[in-house]
C-alpha positions as MATLAB code, in Angstrom:
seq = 'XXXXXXXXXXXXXXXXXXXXXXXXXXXXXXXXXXXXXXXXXXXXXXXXXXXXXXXXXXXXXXXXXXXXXXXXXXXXXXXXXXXXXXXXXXXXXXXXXXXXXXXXXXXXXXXXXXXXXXXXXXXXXXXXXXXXXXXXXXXXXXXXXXXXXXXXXXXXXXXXXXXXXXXXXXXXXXXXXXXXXXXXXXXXXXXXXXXXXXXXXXXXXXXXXXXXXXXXXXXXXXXXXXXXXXXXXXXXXXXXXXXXXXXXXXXXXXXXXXXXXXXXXXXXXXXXXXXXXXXXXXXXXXXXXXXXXXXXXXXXXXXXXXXXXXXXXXXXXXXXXXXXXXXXXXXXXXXXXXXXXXXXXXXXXXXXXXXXXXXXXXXXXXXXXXXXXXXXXXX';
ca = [
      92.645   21.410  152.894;
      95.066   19.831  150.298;
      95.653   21.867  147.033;
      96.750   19.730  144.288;
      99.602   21.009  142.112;
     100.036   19.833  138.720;
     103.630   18.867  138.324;
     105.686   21.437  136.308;
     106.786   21.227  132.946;
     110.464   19.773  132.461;
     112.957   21.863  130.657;
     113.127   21.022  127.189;
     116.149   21.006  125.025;
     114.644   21.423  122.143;
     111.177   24.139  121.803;
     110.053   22.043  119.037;
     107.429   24.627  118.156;
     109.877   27.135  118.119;
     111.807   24.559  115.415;
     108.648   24.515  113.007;
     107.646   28.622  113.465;
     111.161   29.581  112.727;
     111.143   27.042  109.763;
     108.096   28.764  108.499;
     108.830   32.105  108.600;
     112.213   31.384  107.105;
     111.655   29.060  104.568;
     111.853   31.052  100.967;
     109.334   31.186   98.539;
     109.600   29.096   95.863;
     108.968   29.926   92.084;
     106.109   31.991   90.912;
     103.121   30.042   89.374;
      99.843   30.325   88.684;
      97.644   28.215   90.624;
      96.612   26.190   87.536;
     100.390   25.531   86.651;
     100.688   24.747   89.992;
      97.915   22.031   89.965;
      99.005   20.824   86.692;
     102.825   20.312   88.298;
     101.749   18.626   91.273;
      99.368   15.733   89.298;
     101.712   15.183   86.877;
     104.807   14.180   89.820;
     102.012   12.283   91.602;
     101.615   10.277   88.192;
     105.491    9.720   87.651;
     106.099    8.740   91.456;
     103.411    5.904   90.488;
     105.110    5.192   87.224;
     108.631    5.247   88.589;
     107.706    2.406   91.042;
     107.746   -0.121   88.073;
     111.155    0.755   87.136;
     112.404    0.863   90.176;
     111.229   -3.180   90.833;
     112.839   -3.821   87.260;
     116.056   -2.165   88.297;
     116.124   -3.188   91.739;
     114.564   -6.586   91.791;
     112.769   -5.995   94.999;
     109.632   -7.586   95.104;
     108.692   -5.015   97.853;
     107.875   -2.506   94.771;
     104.719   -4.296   93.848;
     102.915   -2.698   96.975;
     103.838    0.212   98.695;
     100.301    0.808  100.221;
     101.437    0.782  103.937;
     103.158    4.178  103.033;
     102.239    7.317  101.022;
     103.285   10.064   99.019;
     102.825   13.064   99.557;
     103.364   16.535   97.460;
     104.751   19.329   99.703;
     105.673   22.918   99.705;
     108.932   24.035  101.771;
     106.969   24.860  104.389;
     105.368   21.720  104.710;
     108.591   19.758  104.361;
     110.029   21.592  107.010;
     107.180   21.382  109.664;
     107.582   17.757  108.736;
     111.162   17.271  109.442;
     110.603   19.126  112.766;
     108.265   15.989  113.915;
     110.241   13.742  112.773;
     113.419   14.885  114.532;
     110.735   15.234  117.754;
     109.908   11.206  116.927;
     113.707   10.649  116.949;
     114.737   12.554  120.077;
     112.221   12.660  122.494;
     112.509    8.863  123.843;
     116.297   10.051  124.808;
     115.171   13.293  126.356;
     112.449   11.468  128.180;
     115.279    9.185  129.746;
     117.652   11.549  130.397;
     114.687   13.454  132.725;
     114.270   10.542  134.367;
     117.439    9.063  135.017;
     119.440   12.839  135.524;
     117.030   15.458  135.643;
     120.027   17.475  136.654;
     122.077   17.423  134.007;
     118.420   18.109  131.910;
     118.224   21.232  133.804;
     121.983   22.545  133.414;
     121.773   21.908  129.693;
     118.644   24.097  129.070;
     120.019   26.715  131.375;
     122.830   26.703  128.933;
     121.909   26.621  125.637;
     118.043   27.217  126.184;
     114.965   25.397  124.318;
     113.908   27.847  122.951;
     117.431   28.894  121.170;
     118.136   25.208  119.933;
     114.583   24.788  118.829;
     115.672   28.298  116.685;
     118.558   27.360  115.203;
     117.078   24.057  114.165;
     114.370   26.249  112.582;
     117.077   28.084  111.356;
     118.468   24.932  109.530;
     115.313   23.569  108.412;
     114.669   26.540  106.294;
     117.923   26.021  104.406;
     117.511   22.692  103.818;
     113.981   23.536  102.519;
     115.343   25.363   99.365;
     117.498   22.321   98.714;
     115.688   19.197   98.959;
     114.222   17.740   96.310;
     112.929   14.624   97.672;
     113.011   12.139  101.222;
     111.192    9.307  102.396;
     110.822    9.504  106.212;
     110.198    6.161  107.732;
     110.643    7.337  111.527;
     106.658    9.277  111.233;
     103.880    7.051  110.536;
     102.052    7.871  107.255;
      98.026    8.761  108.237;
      97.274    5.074  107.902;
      99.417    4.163  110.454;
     101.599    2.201  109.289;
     104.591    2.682  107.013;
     106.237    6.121  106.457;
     106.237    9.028  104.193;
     107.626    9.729  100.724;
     107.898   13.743  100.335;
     108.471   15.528   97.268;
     109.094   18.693   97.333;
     107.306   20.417   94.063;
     109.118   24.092   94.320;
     112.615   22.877   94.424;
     111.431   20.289   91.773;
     110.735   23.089   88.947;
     112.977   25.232   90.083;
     115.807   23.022   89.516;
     114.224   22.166   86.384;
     114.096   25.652   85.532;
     117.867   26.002   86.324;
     118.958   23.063   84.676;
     116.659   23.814   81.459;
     115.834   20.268   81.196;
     112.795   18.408   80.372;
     110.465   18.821   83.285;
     108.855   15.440   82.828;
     112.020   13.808   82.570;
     113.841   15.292   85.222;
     110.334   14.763   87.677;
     110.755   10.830   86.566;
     114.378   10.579   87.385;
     114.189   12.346   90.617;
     110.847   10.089   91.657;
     113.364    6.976   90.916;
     116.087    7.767   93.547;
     112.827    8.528   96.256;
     111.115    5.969   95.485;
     113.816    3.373   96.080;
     114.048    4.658   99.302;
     110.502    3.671   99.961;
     111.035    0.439   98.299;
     114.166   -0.349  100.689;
     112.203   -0.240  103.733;
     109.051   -2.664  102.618;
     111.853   -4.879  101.238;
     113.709   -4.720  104.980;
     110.862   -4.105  107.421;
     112.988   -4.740  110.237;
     114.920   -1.505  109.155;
     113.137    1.199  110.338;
     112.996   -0.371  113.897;
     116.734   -0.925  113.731;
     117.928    2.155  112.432;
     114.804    3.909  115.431;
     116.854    2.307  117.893;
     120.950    2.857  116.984;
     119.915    6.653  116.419;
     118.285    6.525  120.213;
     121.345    5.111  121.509;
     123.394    7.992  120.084;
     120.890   10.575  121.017;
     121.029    9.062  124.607;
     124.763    9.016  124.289;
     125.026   12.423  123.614;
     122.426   13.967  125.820;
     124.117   11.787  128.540;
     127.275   14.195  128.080;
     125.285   17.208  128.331;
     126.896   18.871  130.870;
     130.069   19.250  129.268;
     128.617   20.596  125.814;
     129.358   24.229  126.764;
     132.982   23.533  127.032;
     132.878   20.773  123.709;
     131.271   23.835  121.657;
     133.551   26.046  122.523;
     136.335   23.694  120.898;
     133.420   23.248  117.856;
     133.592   27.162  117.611;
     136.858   27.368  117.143;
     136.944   24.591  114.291;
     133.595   25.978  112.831;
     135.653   29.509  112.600;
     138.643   28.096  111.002;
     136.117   26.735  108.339;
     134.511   30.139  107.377;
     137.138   32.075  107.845;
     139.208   29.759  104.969;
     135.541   29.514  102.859;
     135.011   33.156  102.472;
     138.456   33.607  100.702;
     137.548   30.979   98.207;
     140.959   29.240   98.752;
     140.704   25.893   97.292;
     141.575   24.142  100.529;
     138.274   25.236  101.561;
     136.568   22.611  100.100;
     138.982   19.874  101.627;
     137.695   20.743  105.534;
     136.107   17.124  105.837;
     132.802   18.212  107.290;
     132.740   15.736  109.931;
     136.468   17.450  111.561;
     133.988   20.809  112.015;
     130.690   19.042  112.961;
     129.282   19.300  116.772;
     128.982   15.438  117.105;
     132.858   14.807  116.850;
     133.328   16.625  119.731;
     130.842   14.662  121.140;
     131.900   11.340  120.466;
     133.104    8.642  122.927;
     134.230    5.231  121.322;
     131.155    3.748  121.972;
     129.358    7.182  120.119;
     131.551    6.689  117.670;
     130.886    3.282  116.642;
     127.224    4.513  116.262;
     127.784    7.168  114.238;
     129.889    4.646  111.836;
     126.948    2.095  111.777;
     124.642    4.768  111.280;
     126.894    6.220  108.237;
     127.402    2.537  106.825;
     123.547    2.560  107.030;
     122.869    5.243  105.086;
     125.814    5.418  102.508;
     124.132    2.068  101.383;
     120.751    3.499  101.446;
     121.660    6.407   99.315;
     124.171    4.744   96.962;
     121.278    1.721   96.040;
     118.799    4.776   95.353;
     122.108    6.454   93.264;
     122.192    3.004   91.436;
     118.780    2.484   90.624;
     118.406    6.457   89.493;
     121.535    5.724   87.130;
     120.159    2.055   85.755;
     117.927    3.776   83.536;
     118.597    4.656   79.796;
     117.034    6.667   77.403;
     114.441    4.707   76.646;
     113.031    5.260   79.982;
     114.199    9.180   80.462;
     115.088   10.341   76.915;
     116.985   13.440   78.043;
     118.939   11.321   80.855;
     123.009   11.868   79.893;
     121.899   15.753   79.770;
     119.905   15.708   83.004;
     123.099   14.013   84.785;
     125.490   16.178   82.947;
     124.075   19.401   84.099;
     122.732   18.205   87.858;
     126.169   16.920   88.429;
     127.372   20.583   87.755;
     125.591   22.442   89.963;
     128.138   21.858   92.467;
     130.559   24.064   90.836;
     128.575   26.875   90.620;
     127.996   27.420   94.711;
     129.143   30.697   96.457;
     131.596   30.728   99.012;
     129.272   31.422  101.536;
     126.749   28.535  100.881;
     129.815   26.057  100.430;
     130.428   26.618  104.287;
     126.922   26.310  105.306;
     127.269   23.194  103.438;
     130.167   21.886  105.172;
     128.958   22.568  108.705;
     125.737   21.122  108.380;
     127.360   17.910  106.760;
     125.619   17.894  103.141;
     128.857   17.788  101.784;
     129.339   14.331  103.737;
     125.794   13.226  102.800;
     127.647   13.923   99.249;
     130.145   11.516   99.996;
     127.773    8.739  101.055;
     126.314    9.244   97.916;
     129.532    8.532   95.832;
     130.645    5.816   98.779;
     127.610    3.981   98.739;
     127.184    3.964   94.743;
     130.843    2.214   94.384;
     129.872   -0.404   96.784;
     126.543   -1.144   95.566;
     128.141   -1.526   91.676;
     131.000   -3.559   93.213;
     128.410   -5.682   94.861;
     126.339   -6.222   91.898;
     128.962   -6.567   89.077;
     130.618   -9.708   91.411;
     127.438  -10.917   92.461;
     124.190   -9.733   90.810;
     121.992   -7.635   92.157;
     120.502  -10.774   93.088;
     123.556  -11.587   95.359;
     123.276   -7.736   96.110;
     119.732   -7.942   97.639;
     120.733  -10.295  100.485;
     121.644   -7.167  102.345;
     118.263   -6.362  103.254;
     117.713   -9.948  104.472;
     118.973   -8.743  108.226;
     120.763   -6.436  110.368;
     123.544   -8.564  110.233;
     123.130   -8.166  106.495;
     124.120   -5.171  106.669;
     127.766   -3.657  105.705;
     130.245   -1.885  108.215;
     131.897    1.278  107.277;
     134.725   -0.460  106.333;
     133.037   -2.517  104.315;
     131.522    0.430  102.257;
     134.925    1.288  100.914;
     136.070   -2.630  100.792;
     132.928   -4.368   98.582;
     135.120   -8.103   98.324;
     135.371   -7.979  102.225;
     131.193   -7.873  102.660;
     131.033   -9.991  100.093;
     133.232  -12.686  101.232;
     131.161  -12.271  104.849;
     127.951  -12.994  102.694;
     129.582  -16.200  101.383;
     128.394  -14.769   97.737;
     129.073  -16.365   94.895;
     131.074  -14.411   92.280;
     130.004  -14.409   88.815;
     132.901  -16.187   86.661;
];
């Protein structure tokens, strides 16, 4: 008599509900509200996320702005925002992981022998729950909304007020301005609808890169160990050349990288500093007649920076927000430089194609994209 045998489960890398338990019994709680203040907050940033979508076609001149219906918005708690980051970093990964089991199941197996699913999918809990605290907004594109179709706009309402709160700024202003920068993001990918698909596909390549090189990570981390050390050790004392570690000398994908990784990782980081510096620009083309406490809400955000503890400054730099920073500032300069030679007219043909689309080089050298594009330069 045969017995059949249901093949056994493969090793995972990553517990992924490990990731989204230890996200939700880490996260903090947010502010203290009474459920009708609560109710009241929430309808009121549903109502300026509509609202900001108007501006954000003025400023932008994306056409994509007049309907966003293939996507939606949704209000979240940390929690929430967390659990949601966990599936989409499962939508991201698990086509690579799926490979690498079939094409070296070996090296699958030595990997989780050595760090352990369950321990990654922990410390990625681990890291979700700090970002959770921190984010105020992010449209995910990689998870389909419930329709189907396009992705997700979250905004996260505790972080929201209490940054408000911190800030002492108008809550309905700051809720607008904040709605402006996410929203763009939103717009950006119905305006480009090829750029979820290509972005979906240069992060699998990485993913499949780096999983490839598995069985070397143990000796790679120990090297990332050492650098991560160096880092914290320097943070805690405060010295000022703490905050000059670039993050991405201590971060676990440099030691990663081959040359083909590494041109990747600099698409991917051309990608989104021009991503982030549009949304910058858009959030900053408004005046006062559109958020009448806007020079003080920009004054004060732009402070906070100063006022971080040693200790969060290196949990900063080794989880790379301090780089997203940078693409931030990177990405603004370019998109200005862009738009004060060309338009933002000119400007828009980036999201015509992927070959639209500027190097890294090209972030921190506007005239050289533009000269690509074959622009025409305002006299």
């Amino acid at each position: 008599m045969f017995r059949n045998e249901s093949a056994a489960p493969r090793p995972q890398l990553v517990n992924w509900d490990v990731a989204a338990s230890t996200a939700a019994s880490l996260t903090p709680a947010g502010p203290t509200m009474k459920p009708a203040e609560i109710a009241r907050a929430v309808q009121n940033m549903r109502e300026l996320a509509d609202v900001s979508v108007g501006h954000v076609h003025s400023i932008s001149r994306l056409d994509a702005a007049r309907d966003l219906r293939d996507s939606e918005l949704l209000i979240v708690d940390r929690a929430s925002w967390a659990k949601a980051n966990s599936q989409s970093f499962r939508t991201l990964m698990e086509p690579a992981l799926d490979q690498l089991a079939t094409t070296r199941p070996e090296v699958l197996k030595s990997a989780s022998l050595t760090l352990g699913g369950n321990l990654t999918g922990a410390q990625l809990g681990a890291i979700l729950a700090f970002l959770s605290s921190k984010v105020l907004g992010q449209y995910d594109p990689f998870v389909p909304s419930r329709n189907g179709q396009g992705g997700r706009l979250m905004l996260v309402a505790p972080n929201i007020i209490s940054v408000e709160r911190e800030l002492n700024v108008d809550p309905s202003d700051f809720r607008l301005w904040v709605c402006l920068h996410e929203q763009t993001h939103r717009v950006q990918f119905a305006a480009a609808p090829w750029l979820k698909d290509h972005m979906t596909g240069h992060i699998g390549e990485l993913t499949s890169g780096l999983m490839d090189k598995a069985d070397s990570l143990s000796e790679r981390l120990g090297t990332a160990v050492k650098n991560i050390t160096t880092a914290k050790s320097r943070a805690l004392r405060d010295s000022p050349a703490a905050d000059g570690v670039p993050a991405q000398d201590i971060g676990v994908l440099s030691i990663l990288q081959d040359p083909d990784d590494k041109a990747r990782l600099s698409h991917l980081t051309a990608v989104m500093s021009l991503l982030e510096g549009h949304a910058n620009v858009v959030m900053d083309g408004v005046d006062g007649s559109i958020v009448p406490s806007v020079k003080t809400i920009r004054r004060r955000f732009n402070a906070r920076g100063k006022s971080r503890g040693p200790l969060e400054k290196v949990i900063r730099q080794l989880m790379g927000l301090d780089a997203k920073m940078r693409q931030y500032s990177d990405g603004a300069k370019f998109v200005r430089r862009v738009v004060s030679q060309t338009g933002m007219d000119g400007f828009n043909a980036v999201w015509q194609s992927a070959e639209h689309l500027p190097t890294e080089r090209e972030i921190h050298a506007a005239d050289e994209w533009i000269d690509r594009m074959s622009l025409r330069r305002h006299g």
